Every structure is written in C-alpha cells, then in structure tokens.
C-alpha positions as YAML, in Angstrom:
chain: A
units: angstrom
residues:
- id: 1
  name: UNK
  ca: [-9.12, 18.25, 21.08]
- id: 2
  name: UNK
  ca: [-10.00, 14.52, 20.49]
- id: 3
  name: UNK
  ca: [-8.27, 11.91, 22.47]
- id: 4
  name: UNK
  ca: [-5.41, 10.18, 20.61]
- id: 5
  name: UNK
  ca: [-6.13, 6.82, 19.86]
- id: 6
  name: UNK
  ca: [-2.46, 6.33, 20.53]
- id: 7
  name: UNK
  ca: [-0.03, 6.21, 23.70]
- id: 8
  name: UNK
  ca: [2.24, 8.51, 22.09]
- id: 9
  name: UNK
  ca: [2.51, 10.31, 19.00]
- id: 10
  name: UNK
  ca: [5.50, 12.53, 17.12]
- id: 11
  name: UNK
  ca: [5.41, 14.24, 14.20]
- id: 12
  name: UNK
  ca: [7.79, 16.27, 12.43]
- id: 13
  name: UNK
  ca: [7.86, 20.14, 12.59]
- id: 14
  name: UNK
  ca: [6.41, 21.70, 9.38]
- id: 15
  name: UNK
  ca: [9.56, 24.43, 9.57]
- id: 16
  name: UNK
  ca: [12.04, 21.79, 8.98]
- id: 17
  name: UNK
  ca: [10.29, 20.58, 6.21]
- id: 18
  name: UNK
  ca: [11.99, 19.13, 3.09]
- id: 19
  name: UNK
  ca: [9.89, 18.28, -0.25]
- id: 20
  name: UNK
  ca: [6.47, 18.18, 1.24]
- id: 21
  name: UNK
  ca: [7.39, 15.70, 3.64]
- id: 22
  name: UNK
  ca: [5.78, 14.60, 7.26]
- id: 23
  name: UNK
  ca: [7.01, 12.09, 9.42]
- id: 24
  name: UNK
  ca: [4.88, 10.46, 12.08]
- id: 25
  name: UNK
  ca: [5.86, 8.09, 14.32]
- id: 26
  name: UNK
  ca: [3.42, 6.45, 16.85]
- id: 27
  name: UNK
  ca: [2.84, 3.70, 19.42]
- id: 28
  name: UNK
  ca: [0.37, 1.18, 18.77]
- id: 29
  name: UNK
  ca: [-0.92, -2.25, 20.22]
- id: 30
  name: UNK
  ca: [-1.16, -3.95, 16.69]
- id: 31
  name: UNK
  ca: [2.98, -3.45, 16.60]
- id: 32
  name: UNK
  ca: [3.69, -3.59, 20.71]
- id: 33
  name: UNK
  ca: [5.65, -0.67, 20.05]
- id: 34
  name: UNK
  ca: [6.37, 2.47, 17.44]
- id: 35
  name: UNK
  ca: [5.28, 2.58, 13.68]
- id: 36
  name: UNK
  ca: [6.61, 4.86, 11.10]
- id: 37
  name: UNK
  ca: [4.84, 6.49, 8.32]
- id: 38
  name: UNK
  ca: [6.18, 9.46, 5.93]
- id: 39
  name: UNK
  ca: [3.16, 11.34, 4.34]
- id: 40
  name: UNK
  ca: [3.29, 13.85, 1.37]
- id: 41
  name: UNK
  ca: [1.25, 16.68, 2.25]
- id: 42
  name: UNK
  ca: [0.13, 18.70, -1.17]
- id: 43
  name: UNK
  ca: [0.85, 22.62, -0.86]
- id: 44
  name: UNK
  ca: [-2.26, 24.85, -0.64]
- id: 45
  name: UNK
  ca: [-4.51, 26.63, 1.05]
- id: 46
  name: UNK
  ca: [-7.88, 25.46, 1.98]
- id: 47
  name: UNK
  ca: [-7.52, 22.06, 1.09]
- id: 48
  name: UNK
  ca: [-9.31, 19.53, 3.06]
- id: 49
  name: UNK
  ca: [-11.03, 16.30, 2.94]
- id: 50
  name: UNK
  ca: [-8.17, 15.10, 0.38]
- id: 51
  name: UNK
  ca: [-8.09, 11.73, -0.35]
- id: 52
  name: UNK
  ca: [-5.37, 9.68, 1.29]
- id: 53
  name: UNK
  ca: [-3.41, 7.11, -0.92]
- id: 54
  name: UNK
  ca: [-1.57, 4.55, 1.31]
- id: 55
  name: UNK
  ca: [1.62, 3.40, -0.52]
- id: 56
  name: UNK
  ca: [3.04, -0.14, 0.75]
- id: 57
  name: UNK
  ca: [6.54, -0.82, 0.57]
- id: 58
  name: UNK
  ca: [8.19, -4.21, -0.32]
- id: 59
  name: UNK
  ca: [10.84, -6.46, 1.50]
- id: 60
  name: UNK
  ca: [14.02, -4.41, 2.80]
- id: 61
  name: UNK
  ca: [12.52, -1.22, 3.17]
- id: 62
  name: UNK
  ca: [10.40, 0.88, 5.50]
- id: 63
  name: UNK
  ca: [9.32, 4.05, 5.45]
- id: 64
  name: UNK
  ca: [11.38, 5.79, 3.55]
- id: 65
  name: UNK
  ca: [11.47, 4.31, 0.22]
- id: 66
  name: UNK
  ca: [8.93, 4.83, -1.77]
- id: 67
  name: UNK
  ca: [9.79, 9.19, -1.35]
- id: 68
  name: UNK
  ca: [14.07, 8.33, -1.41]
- id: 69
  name: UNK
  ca: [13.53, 5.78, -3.81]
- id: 70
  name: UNK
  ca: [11.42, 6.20, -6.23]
- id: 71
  name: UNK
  ca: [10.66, 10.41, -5.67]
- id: 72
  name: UNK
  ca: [6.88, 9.42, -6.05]
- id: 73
  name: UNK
  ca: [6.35, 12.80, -3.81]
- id: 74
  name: UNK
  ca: [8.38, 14.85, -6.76]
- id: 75
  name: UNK
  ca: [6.09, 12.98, -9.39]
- id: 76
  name: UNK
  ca: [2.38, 13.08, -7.87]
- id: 77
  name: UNK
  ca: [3.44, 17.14, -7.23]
- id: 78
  name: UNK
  ca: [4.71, 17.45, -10.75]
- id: 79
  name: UNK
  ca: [0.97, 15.67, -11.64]
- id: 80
  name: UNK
  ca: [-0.82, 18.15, -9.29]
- id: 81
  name: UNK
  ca: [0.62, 21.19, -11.06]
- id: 82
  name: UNK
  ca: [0.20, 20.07, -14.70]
- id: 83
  name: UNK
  ca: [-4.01, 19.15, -13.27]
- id: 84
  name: UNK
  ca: [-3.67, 15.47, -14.44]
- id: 85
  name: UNK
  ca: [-4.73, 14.67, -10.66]
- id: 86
  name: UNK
  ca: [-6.25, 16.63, -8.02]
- id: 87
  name: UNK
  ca: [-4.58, 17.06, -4.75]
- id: 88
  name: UNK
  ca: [-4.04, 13.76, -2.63]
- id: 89
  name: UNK
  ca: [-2.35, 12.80, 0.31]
- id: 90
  name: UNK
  ca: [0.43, 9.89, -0.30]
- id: 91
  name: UNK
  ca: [0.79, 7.94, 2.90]
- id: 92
  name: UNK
  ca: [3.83, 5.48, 3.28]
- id: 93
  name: UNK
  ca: [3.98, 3.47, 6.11]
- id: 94
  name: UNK
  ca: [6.69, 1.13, 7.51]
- id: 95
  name: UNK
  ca: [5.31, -2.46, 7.04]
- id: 96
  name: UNK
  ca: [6.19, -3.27, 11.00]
- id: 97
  name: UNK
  ca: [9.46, -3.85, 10.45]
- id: 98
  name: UNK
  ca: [9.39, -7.41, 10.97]
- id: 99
  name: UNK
  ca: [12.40, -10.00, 9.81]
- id: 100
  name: UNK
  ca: [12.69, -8.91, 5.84]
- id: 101
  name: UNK
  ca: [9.80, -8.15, 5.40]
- id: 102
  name: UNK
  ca: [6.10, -8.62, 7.74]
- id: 103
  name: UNK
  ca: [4.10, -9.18, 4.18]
- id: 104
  name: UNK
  ca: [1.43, -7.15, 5.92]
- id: 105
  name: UNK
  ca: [0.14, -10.08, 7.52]
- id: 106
  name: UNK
  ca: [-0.78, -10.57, 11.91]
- id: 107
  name: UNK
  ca: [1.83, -13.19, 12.52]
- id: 108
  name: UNK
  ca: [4.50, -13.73, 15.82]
- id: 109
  name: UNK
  ca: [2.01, -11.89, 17.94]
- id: 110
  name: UNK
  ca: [1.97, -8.65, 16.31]
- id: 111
  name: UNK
  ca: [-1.01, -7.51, 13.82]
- id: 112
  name: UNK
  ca: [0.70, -6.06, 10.56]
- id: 113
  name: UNK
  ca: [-2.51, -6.08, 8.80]
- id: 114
  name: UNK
  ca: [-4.75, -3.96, 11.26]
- id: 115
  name: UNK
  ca: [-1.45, -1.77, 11.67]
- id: 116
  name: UNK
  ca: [-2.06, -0.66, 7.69]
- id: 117
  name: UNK
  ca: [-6.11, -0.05, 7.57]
- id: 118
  name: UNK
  ca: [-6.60, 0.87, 11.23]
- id: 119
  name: UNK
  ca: [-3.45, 2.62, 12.80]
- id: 120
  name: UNK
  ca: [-2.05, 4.46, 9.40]
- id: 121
  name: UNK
  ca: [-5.53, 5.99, 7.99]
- id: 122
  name: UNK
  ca: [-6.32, 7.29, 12.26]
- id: 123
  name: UNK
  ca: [-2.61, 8.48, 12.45]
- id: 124
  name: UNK
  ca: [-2.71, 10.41, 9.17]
- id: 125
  name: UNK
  ca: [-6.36, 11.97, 10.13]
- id: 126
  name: UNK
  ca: [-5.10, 13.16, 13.33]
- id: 127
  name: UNK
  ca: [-1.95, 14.70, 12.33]
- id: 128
  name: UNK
  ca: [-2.07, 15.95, 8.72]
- id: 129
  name: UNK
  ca: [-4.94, 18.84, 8.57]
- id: 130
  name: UNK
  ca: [-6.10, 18.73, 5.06]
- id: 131
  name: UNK
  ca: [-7.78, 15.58, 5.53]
- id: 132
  name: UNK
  ca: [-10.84, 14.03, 7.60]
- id: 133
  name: UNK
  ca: [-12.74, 10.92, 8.11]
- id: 134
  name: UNK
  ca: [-14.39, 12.23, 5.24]
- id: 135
  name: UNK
  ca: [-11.58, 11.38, 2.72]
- id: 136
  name: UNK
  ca: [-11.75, 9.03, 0.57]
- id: 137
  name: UNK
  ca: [-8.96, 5.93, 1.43]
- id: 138
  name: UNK
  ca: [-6.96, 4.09, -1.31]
- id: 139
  name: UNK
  ca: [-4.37, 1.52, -1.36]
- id: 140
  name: UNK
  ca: [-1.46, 0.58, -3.84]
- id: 141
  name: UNK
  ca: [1.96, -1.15, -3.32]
- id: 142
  name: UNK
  ca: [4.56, -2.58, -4.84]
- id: 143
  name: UNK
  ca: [6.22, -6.46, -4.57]
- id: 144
  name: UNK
  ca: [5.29, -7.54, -0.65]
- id: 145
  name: UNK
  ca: [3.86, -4.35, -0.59]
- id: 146
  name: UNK
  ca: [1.50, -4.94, -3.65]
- id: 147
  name: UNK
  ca: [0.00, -8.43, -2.16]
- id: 148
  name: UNK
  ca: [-1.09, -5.74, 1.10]
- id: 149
  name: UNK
  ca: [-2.59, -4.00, -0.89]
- id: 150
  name: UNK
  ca: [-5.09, -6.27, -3.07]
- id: 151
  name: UNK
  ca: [-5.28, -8.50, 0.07]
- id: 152
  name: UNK
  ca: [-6.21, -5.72, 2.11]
- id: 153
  name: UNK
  ca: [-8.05, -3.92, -0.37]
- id: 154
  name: UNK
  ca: [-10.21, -6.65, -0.93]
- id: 155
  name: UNK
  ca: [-10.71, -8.18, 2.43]
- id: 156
  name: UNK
  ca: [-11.53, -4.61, 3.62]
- id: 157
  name: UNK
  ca: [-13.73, -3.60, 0.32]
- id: 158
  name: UNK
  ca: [-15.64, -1.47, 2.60]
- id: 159
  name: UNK
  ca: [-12.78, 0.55, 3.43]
- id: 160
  name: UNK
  ca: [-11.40, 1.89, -0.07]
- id: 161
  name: UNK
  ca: [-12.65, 3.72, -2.00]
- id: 162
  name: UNK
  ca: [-9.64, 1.32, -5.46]
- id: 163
  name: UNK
  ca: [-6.89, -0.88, -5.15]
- id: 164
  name: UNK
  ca: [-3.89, -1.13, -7.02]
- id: 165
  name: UNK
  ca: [-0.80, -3.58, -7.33]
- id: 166
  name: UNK
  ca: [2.57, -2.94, -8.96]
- id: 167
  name: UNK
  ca: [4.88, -6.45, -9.10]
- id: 168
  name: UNK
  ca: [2.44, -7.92, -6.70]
- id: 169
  name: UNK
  ca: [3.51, -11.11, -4.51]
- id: 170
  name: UNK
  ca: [0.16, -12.95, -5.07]
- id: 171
  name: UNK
  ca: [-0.01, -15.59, -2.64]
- id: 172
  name: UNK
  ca: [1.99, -15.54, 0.94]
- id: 173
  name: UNK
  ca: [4.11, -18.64, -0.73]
- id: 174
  name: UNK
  ca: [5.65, -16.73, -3.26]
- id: 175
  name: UNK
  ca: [7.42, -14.73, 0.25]
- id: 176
  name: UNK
  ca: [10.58, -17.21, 0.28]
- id: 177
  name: UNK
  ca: [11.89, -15.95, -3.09]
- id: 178
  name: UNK
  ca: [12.76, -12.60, -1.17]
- id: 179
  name: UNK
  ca: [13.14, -13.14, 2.71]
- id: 180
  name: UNK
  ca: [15.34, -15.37, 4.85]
- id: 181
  name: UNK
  ca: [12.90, -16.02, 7.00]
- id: 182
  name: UNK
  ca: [11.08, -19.23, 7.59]
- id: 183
  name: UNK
  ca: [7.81, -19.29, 4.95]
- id: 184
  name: UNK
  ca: [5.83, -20.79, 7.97]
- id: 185
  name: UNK
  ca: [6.06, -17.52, 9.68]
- id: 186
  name: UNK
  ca: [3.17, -16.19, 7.28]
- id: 187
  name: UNK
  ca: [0.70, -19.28, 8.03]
- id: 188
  name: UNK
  ca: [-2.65, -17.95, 8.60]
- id: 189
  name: UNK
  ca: [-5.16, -19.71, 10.62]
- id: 190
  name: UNK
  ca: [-7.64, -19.60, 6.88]
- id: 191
  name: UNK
  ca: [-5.53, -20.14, 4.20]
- id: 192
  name: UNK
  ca: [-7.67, -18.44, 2.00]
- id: 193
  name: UNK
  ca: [-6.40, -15.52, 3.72]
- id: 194
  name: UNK
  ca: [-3.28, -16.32, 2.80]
- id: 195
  name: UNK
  ca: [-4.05, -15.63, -1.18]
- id: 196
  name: UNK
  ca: [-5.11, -12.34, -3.01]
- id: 197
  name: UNK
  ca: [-7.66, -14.54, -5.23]
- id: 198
  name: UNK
  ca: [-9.61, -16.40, -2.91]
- id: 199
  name: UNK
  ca: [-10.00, -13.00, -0.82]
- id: 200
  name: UNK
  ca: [-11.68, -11.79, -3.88]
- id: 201
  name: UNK
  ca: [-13.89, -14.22, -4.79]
- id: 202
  name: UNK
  ca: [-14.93, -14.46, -1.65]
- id: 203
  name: UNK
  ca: [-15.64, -10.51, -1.09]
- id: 204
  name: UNK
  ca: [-16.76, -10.68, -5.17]
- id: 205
  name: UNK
  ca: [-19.95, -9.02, -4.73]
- id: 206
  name: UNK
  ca: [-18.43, -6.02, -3.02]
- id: 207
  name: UNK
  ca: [-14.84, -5.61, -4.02]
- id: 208
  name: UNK
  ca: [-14.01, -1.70, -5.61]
- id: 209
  name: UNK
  ca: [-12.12, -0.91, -8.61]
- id: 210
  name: UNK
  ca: [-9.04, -3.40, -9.22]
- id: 211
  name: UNK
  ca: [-6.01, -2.43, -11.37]
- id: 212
  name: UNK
  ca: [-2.90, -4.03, -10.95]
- id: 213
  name: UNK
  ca: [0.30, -4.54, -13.50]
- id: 214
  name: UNK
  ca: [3.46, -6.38, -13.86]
- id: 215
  name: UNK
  ca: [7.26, -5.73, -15.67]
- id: 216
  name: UNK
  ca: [7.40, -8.91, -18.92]
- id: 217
  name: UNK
  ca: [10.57, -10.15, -17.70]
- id: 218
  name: UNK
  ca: [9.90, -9.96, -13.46]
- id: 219
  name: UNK
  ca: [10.21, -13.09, -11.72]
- id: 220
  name: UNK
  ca: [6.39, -12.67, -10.83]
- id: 221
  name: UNK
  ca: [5.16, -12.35, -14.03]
- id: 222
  name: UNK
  ca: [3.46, -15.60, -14.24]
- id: 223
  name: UNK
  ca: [1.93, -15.12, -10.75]
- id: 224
  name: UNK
  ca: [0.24, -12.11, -11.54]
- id: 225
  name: UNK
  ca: [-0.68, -13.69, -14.94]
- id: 226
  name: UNK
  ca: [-2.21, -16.32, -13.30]
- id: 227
  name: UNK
  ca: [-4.17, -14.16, -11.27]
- id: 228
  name: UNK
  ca: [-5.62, -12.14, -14.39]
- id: 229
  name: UNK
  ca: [-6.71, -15.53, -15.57]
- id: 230
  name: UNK
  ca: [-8.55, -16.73, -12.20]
- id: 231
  name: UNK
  ca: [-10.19, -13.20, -11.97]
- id: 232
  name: UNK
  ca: [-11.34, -13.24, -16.00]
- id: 233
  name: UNK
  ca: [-12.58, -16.98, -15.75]
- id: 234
  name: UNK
  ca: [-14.70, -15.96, -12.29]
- id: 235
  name: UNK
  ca: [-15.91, -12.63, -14.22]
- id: 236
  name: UNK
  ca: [-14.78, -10.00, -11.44]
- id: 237
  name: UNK
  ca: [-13.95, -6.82, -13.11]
- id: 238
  name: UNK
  ca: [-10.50, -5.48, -13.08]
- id: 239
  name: UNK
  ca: [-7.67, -3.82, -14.97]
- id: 240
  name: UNK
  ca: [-4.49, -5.75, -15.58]
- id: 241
  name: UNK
  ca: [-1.85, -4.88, -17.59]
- id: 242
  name: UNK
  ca: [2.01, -5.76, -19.14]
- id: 243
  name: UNK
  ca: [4.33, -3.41, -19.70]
- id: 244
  name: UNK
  ca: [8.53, -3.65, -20.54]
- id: 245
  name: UNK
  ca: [10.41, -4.17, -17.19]
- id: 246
  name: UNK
  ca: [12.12, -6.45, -14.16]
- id: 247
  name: UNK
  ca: [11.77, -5.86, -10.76]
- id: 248
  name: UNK
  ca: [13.20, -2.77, -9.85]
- id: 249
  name: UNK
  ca: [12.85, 0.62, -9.28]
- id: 250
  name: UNK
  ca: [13.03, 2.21, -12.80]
- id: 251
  name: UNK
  ca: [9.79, 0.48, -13.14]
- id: 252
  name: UNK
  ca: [7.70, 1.38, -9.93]
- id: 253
  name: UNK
  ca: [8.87, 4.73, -10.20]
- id: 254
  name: UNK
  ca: [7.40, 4.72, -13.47]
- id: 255
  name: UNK
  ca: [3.92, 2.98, -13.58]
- id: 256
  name: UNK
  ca: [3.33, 4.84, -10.23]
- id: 257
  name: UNK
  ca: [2.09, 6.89, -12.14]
- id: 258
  name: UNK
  ca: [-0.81, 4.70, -13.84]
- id: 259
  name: UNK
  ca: [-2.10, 4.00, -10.25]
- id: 260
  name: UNK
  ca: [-2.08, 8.12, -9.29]
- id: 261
  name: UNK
  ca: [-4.39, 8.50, -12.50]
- id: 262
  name: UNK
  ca: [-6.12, 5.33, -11.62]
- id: 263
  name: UNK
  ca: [-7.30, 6.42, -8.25]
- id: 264
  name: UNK
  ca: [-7.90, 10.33, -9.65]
- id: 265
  name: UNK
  ca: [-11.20, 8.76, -11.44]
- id: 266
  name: UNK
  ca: [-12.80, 7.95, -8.38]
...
C-alpha cells in the first residue's frame, strides 16, 4: 500500500452508509490540524477513473451543506440514472473552518488554498476506489465558495480539467458583507491574488472552460456583472449567465445543476 501523505486519516464505514455518502476526515500541515470532506460516491460496479467534482461551500457552513442543504448528492444521482451525466465523484470539503468563513485563501498561518487543490483531490484518491490520479479534477462553488473556485481554478489552470461559479464573491473585498471578521484578515502579499479577474488575465493563455452565473436580484449581481464585462472587453472565453433568484438555497440547489452538465462535456 502507498504511504499516506497524511498523519492520520478516518473514513467512514461503507456499512453505515446513508445516500451515497463518505466522510473523510484527515490531518494536514496546510490546516495544523483535521480537515473534513463528505464525498458522493456513484453506485456501480467497475467504475474507476471517475472524475472528481470539488464542491466549495460558502460562509457558515462546512462540510455538510452542500449534501444537507441543497441534496446535490440526490440530484447528480437522479442525473446519473436518467444518462444526462456520466458517473462523477462530488467532493465537498470543509473550507478550514476558519472565523466565518477562510474564503479559501492562506491567511493567520494556515494555507486554505493548498488545503482545496492539494490535500482534498490526494485524500479523495486515497480513500474513495473508483477514482485515480487519472481522473479528471473540476471545481465549482457557491458565494465564498464560488470566488475558490474561479480563483483557484484559474490560478491552478493546470490542475482542472472547468471551473464553475454560482453567486460568486469576486474579489476578497466583497468578504465583509458576510463575515464578522476583520477584512484585513484576507490581505494577500499580491493583491492580484486577491481578485478572480486579474488571476485570469494573468493565467489568460492557459485558463480551461469558465462558466459561472448569478440570481437578478442577489446582492452580488453587479460584481459578477462586472466581471462578465472585464472578461468580454479582455476577450477570454467564458459562459456567464442571469437567471431569476437571491441568494439562497432554492437557487444553488437549482443551477447546480447547469454546472453538473457543464463539466459532463469535458
């Protein structure tokens, strides 16, 4: 057997299973302690190599939500048996737990960022057995956890395979209209890491496939607007869309779906 790339690792017995779902929980430098992730495993026989779609939460949550929240497990099964996608491994980490909410960032000595496209995708490979370092990574979120995921995305192109954004936070300054916590916090050394534009025009000549929408009445909706606009006016390709919502549930659980289809074309 490989060595672990972690201390410790624990992982929920298959025989108490509920829904699909796997819960891992291991120890990692990047978080000087434990990390949570849940993971939808598809049932099947013989599958392998599936591709693994990490799922980033938003501010108050953890691992949990995205499954007990918005049943994307129930809905990307319920797409798997009517063949709209393949199989595909949904994994939905904890963000770090940090304050209200780490915005997937390394800040306060602890690296949230390398937690999500280092720790998650090795944890995932070594405990789940219908997947490899063969499968093909993507990355989505929602609010907080939509910036992670076009920041990260895009500053590690190389790494995924599309990126999508539901209600996306575009810019770590837009953090103080949801946490308590001091903005300052979030300051990165590079402030152009800081903002989910300037990490793709800089990575423009190798970014993959962008999609990323927004509810007409969510208090984001001119941040992501203005994003469209910056990425149109620099000509890098992407999908962005509008559709009738706020910021809640009802609509994530919803356009979820446009990202599972998204990612199934690649």
């Amino acid at each position: 057997m490989n060595k672990s790339k972690f201390r410790t690792t624990e992982i929920s017995n298959p025989e108490f299973e509920s829904n699909n779902l796997r819960f891992i929980t291991v120890k990692t430098l990047n978080l000087k302690g434990r990390g949570d992730i849940c993971v939808f495993v598809p049932p099947g026989e013989n599958l392998k190599d599936l591709p693994i779609v990490t799922l980033l939460h938003g501010v108050y949550g953890s691992a949990w939500i995205w499954a007990h929240k918005a049943g994307v497990h129930f809905t990307a099964l319920k797409m798997m048996k009517q063949g709209i996608i393949k199989p595909m491994v949904l994994a939905m980490p904890s963000d770090g737990l940090w304050g209200d909410g780490s915005a997937y960032l390394p800040h306060n000595n602890k690296n949230f960022e390398s937690w999500i496209v280092d720790d998650v995708n090795h944890a995932v490979i070594e405990n789940i057995d219908c997947v490899s370092k063969k499968s093909d990574l993507f990355i989505s979120g929602l609010s907080m956890g939509g910036y992670g995921a076009l920041r990260l995305g895009a500053k590690y192109s190389e790494k995924y395979k599309a990126i999508s954004g539901h209600s996306s936070i575009t810019n770590k300054n837009q953090m103080h209209l949801f946490v308590e916590e001091n903005e300052d916090n979030y300051n990165q050394e590079n402030s152009i890491d800081e903002d989910v534009f300037e990490i793709m025009l800089q990575n423009k000549n190798s970014l993959p496939p962008i999609r990323f929408d927004c509810g007409k009445d969510d208090l984001l909706i001119e941040h992501n607007r203005e994003l469209h606009q910056k990425l149109t006016s620099e000509n890098i390709p992407h999908i962005y869309k509008e559709f009738e919502g706020k910021h809640e549930w009802s609509y994530w659980e919803e356009h979820i779906k446009d990202t599972l289809k998204y990612f199934n074309n690649y």
